[in-house]
mmCIF file of C-alpha atoms in Angstrom:
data_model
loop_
_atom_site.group_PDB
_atom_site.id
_atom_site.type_symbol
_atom_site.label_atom_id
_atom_site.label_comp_id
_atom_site.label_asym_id
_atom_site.label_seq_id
_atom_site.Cartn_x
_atom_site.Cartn_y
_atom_site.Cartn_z
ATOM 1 C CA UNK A 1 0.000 0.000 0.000
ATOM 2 C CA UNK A 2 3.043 2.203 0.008
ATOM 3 C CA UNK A 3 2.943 3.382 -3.416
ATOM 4 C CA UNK A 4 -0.655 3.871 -2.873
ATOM 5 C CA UNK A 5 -0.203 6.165 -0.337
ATOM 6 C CA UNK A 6 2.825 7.834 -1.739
ATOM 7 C CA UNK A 7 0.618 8.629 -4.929
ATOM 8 C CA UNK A 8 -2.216 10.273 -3.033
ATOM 9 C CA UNK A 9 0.003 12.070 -1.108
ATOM 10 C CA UNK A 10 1.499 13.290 -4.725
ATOM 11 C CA UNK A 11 -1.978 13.895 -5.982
ATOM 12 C CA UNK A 12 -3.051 16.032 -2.811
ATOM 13 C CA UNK A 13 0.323 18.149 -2.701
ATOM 14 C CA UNK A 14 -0.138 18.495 -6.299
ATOM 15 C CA UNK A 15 -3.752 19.940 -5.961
ATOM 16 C CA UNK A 16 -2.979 22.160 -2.734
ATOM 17 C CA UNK A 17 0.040 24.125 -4.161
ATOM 18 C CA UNK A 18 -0.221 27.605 -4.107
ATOM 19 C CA UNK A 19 -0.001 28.249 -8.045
ATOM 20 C CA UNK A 20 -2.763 25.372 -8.609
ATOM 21 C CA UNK A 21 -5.150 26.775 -5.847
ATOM 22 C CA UNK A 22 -4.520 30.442 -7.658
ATOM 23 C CA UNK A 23 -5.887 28.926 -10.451
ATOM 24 C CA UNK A 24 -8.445 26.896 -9.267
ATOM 25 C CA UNK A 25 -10.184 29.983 -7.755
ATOM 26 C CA UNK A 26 -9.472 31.634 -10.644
ATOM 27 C CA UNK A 27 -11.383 29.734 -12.709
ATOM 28 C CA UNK A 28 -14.409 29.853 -10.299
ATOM 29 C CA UNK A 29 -14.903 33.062 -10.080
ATOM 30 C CA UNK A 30 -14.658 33.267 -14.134
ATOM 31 C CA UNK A 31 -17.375 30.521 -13.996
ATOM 32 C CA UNK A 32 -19.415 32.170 -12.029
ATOM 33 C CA UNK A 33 -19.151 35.742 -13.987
ATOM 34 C CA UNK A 34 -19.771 33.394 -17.052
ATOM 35 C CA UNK A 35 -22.807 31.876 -15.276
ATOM 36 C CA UNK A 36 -24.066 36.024 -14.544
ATOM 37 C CA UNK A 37 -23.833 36.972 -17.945
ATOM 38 C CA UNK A 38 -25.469 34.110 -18.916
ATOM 39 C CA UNK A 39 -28.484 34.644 -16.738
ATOM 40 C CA UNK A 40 -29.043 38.130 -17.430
ATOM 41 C CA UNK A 41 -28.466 37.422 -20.944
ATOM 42 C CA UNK A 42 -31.165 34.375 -20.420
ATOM 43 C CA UNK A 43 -33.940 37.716 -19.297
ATOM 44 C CA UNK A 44 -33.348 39.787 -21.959
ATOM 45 C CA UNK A 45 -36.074 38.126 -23.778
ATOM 46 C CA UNK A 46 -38.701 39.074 -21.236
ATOM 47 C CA UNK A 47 -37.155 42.360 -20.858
ATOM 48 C CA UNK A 48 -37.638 43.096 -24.880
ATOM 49 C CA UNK A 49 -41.071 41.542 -24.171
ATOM 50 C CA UNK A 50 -41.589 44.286 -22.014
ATOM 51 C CA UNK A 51 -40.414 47.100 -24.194
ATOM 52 C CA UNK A 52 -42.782 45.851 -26.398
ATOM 53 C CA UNK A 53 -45.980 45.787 -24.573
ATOM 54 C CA UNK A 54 -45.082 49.289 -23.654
ATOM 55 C CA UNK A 55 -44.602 50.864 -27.601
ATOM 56 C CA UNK A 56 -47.696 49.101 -28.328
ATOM 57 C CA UNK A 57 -49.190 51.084 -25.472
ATOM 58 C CA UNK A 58 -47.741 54.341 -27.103
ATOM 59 C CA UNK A 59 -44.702 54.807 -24.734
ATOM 60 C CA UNK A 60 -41.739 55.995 -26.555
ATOM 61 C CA UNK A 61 -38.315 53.640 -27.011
ATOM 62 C CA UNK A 62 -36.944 55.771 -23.973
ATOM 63 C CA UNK A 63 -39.651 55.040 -21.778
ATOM 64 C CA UNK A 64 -40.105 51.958 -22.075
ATOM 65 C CA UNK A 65 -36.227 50.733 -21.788
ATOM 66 C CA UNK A 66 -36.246 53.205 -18.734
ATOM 67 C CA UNK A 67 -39.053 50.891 -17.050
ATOM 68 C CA UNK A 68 -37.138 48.105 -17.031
ATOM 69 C CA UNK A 69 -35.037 49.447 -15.026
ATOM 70 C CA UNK A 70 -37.345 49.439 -11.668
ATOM 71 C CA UNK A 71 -38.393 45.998 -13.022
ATOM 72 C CA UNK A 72 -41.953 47.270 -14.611
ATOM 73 C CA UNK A 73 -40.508 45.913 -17.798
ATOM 74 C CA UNK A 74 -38.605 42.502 -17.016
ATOM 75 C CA UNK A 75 -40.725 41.481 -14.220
ATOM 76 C CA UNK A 76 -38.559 40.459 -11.370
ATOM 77 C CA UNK A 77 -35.382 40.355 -13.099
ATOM 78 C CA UNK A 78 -33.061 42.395 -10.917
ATOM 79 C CA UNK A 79 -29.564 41.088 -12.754
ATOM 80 C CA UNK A 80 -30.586 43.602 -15.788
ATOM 81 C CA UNK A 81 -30.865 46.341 -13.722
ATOM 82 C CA UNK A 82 -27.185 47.164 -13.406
ATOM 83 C CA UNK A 83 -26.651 47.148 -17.066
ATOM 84 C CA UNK A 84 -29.556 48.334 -17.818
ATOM 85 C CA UNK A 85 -29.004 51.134 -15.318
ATOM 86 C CA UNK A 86 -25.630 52.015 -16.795
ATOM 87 C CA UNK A 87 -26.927 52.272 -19.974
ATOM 88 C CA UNK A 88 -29.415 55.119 -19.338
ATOM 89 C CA UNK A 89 -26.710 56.776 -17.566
ATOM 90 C CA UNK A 90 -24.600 56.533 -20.450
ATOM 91 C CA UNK A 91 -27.621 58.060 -22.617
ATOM 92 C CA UNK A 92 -28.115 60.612 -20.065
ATOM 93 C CA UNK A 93 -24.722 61.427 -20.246
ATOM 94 C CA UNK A 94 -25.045 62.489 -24.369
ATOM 95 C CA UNK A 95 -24.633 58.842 -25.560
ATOM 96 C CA UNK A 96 -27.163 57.535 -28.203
ATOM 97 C CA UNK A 97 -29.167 54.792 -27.134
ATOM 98 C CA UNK A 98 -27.816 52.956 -30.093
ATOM 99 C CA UNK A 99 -24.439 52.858 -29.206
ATOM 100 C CA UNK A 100 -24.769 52.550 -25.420
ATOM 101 C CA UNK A 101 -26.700 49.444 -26.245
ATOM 102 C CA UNK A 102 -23.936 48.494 -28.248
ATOM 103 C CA UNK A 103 -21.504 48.884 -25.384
ATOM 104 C CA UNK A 104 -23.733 46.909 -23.272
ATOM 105 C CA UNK A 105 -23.313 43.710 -25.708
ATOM 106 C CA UNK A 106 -19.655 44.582 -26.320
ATOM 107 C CA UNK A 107 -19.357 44.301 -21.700
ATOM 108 C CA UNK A 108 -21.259 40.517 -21.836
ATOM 109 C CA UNK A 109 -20.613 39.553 -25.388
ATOM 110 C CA UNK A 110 -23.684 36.926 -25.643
ATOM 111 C CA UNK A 111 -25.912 36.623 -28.970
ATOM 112 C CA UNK A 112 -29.122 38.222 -26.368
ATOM 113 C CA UNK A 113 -27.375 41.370 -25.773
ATOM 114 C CA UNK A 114 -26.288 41.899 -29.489
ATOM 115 C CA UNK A 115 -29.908 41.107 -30.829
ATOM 116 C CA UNK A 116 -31.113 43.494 -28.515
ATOM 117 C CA UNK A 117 -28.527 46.385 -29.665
ATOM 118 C CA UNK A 118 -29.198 45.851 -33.275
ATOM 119 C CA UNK A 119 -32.866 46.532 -32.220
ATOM 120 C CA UNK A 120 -32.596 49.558 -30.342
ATOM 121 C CA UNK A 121 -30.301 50.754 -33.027
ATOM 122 C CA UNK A 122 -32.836 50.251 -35.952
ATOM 123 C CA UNK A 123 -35.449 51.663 -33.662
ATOM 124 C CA UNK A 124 -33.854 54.401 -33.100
ATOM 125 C CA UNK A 125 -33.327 55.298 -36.285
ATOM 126 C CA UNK A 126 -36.813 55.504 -36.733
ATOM 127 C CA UNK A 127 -39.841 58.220 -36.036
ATOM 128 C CA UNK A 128 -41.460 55.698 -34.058
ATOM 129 C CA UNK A 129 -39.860 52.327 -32.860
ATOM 130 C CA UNK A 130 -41.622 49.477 -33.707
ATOM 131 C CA UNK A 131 -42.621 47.044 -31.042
ATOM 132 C CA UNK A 132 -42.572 44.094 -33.710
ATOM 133 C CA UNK A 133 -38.760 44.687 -33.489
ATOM 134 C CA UNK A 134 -38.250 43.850 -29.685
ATOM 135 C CA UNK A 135 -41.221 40.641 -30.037
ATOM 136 C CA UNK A 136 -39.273 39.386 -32.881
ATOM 137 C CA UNK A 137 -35.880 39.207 -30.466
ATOM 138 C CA UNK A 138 -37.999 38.273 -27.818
ATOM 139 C CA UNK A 139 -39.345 35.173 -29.488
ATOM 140 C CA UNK A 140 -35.863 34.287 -30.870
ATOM 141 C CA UNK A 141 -34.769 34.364 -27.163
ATOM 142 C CA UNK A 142 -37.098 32.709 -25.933
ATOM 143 C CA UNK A 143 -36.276 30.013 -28.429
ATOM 144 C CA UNK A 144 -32.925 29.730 -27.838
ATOM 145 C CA UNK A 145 -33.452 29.441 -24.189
ATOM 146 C CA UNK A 146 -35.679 26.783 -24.398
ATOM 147 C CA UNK A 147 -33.146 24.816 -26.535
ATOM 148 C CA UNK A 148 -30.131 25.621 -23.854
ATOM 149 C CA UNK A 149 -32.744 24.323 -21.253
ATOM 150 C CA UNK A 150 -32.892 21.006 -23.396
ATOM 151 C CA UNK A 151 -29.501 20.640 -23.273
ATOM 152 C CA UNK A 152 -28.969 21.395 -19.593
ATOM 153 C CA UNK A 153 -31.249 18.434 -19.362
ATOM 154 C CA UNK A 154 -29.269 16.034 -21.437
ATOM 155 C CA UNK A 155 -25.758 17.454 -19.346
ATOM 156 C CA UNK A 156 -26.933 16.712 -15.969
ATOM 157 C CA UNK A 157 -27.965 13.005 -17.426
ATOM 158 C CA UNK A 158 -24.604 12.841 -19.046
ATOM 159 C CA UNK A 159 -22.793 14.040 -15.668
ATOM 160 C CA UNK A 160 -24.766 11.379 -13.833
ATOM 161 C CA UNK A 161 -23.705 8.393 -16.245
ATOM 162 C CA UNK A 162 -20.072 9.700 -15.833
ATOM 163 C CA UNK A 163 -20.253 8.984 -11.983
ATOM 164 C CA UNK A 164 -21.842 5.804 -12.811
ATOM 165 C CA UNK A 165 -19.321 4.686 -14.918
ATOM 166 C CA UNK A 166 -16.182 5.760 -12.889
ATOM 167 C CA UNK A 167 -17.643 3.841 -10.110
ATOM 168 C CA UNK A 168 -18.166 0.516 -11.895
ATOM 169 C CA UNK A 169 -14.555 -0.649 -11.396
ATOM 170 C CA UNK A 170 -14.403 0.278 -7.916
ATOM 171 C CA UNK A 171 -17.064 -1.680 -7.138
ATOM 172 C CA UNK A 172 -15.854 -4.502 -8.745
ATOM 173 C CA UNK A 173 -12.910 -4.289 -6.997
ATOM 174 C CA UNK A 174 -14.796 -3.539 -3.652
ATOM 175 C CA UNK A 175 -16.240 -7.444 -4.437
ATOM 176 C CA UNK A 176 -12.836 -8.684 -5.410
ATOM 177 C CA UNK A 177 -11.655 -7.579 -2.394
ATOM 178 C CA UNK A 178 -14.319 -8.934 0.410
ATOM 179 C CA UNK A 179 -14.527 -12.246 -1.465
ATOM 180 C CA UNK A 180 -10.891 -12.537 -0.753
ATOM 181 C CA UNK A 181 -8.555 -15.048 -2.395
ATOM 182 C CA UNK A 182 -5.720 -14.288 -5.623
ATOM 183 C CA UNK A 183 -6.928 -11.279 -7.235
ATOM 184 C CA UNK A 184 -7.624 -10.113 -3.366
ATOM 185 C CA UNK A 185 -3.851 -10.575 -2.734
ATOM 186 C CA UNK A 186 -2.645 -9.424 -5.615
ATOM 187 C CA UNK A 187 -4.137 -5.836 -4.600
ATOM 188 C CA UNK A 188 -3.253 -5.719 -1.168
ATOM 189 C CA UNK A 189 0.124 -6.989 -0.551
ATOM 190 C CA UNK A 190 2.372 -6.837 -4.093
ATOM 191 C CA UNK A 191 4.200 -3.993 -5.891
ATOM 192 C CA UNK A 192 1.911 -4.647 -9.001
ATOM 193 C CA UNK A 193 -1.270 -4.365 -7.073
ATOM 194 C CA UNK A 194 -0.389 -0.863 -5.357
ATOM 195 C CA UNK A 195 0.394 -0.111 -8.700
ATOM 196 C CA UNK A 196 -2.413 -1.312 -10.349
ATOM 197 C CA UNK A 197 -4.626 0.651 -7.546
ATOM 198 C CA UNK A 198 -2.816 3.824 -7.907
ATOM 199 C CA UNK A 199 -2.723 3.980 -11.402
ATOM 200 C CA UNK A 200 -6.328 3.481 -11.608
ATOM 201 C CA UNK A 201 -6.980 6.251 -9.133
ATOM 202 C CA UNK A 202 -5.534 8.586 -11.172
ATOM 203 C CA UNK A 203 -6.948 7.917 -14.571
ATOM 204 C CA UNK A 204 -10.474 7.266 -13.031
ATOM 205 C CA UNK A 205 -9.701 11.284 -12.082
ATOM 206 C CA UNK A 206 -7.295 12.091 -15.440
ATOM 207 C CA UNK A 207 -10.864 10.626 -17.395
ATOM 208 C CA UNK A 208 -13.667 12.768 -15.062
ATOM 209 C CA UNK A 209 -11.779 15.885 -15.379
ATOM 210 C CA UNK A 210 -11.911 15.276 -19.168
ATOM 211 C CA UNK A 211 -15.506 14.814 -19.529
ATOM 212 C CA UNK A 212 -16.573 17.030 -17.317
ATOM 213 C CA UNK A 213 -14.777 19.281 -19.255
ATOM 214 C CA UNK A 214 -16.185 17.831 -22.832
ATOM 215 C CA UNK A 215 -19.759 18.549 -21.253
ATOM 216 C CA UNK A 216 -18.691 22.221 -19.776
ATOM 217 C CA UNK A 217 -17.612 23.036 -23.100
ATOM 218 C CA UNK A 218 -20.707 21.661 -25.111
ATOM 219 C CA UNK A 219 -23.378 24.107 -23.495
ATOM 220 C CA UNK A 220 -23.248 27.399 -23.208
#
C-alpha cells in the first residue's frame, strides 16, 4: 500500500500548491461571472417583451427601456438592472441609445445582448420604434433558451452516467476484495497491485476531469 499512499500524497500536494489553488479559484470566479452573464443574458427576452408591450401602449423607445429598469418591464429580473441602469446613464450622459446598447453587448458579449442592440439601433433610427422589433428578439430568445434548457437536461444526465461509470470498477474491486482469495492478494500486498490501484486512481480522475470538461464546453 506504500505506493498507494505515496501517490495520493502526490496527488493532494499536487492539488494544494499555491499556483494550482490560484488557479483553481481563478477559474471559479470566471465561472461564475460566465454563469451572470449568462443569466441576465437568459432575461433579456422578457425584458424586450416588455419594451414591447409598452410601444404598443404608445410609450416611446426611452420610456419603455427606462421601465425596465425598476423591473416594470422585465418582471422580477433584478440582474438587468445594473446594465440596464448604466446604460441610461450613459444616454443621459449624451450617448445615443444605439451605441450605449452596443456597449452593453460589447461588456457581456452573448448573442441576447447583441440582438437586442441591433434593435434599439434600428429603432432608433426611426420616427417611431416598432414594437414588432423587440417581439421578434424576444421570441428568438425565448427560443434559444428553451433549446439551452434542453440541453442542460441532457448534461446533468450525461454528468450522472459519468459517476456511474467511474464507479463501476471500484465496485468490482470492492467485491474482489471482500470475497478474498488471488486477485484479493494481488491488490493488497504486491508492488503490481499498489500499482495497479494507484494507477487506476488517477486515470479514473485524469478521465472525469476530461468529460466534465467535454460537457462544460458543449453548453453554453
Amino acid at each position: 500500500m506504500t505506493a498507494v499512499v505515496t501517490a495520493l500524497i502526490l496527488l493532494c500536494g499536487a492539488a494544494t500548491s499555491p499556483r494550482r489553488r490560484r488557479r483553481i479559484a481563478a477559474a471559479f470566479a470566471a465561472r461564475r461571472l460566465r454563469r451572470r452573464a449568462r443569466r441576465r443574458a437568459g432575461l433579456v427576452g422578457e425584458y424586450c417583451a416588455g419594451i414591447a408591450r409598452r410601444l404598443h401602449a404608445g410609450e416611446t423607445l426611452l420610456q419603455a427601456m427606462t421601465a425596465g429598469a425598476t423591473g416594470s418591464a422585465a418582471g422580477d429580473a433584478r440582474p438587468l438592472r445594473e446594465p440596464i441602469s448604466r446604460l441610461l446613464d450613459e444616454h443621459a450622459r449624451g450617448v445615443t441609445l444605439a451605441r450605449a446598447a452596443q456597449r452593453w453587448a460589447t461588456r457581456d458579449a452573448t448573442e441576447e445582448t447583441a440582438l437586442l442592440s441591433i434593435a434599439v439601433s434600428l429603432a432608433s433610427e426611426q420616427v417611431g420604434a416598432d414594437p414588432a422589433l423587440f417581439d421578434r428578439v424576444a421570441q428568438t430568445i425565448g427560443a434559444r433558451n428553451d433549446l439551452v434548457a434542453d440541453a442542460r437536461v441532457q448534461v446533468a444526465q450525461a454528468r450522472a452516467s459519468i459517476w456511474v461509470v467511474a464507479s463501476l470498477p471500484w465496485a468490482i474491486a470492492v467485491v474482489l476484495l471482500a470475497e478474498g482469495g488471488t486477485a484479493a492478494d494481488v491488490l493488497l500486498h504486491t508492488p503490481l497491485g499498489w500499482f495497479s490501484v494507484a494507477a487506476a486512481a488517477l486515470m479514473e480522475l485524469a478521465g472525469i476531469a476530461w468529460m466534465r470538461g467535454l460537457i462544460e464546453r458543449a453548453v453554453p
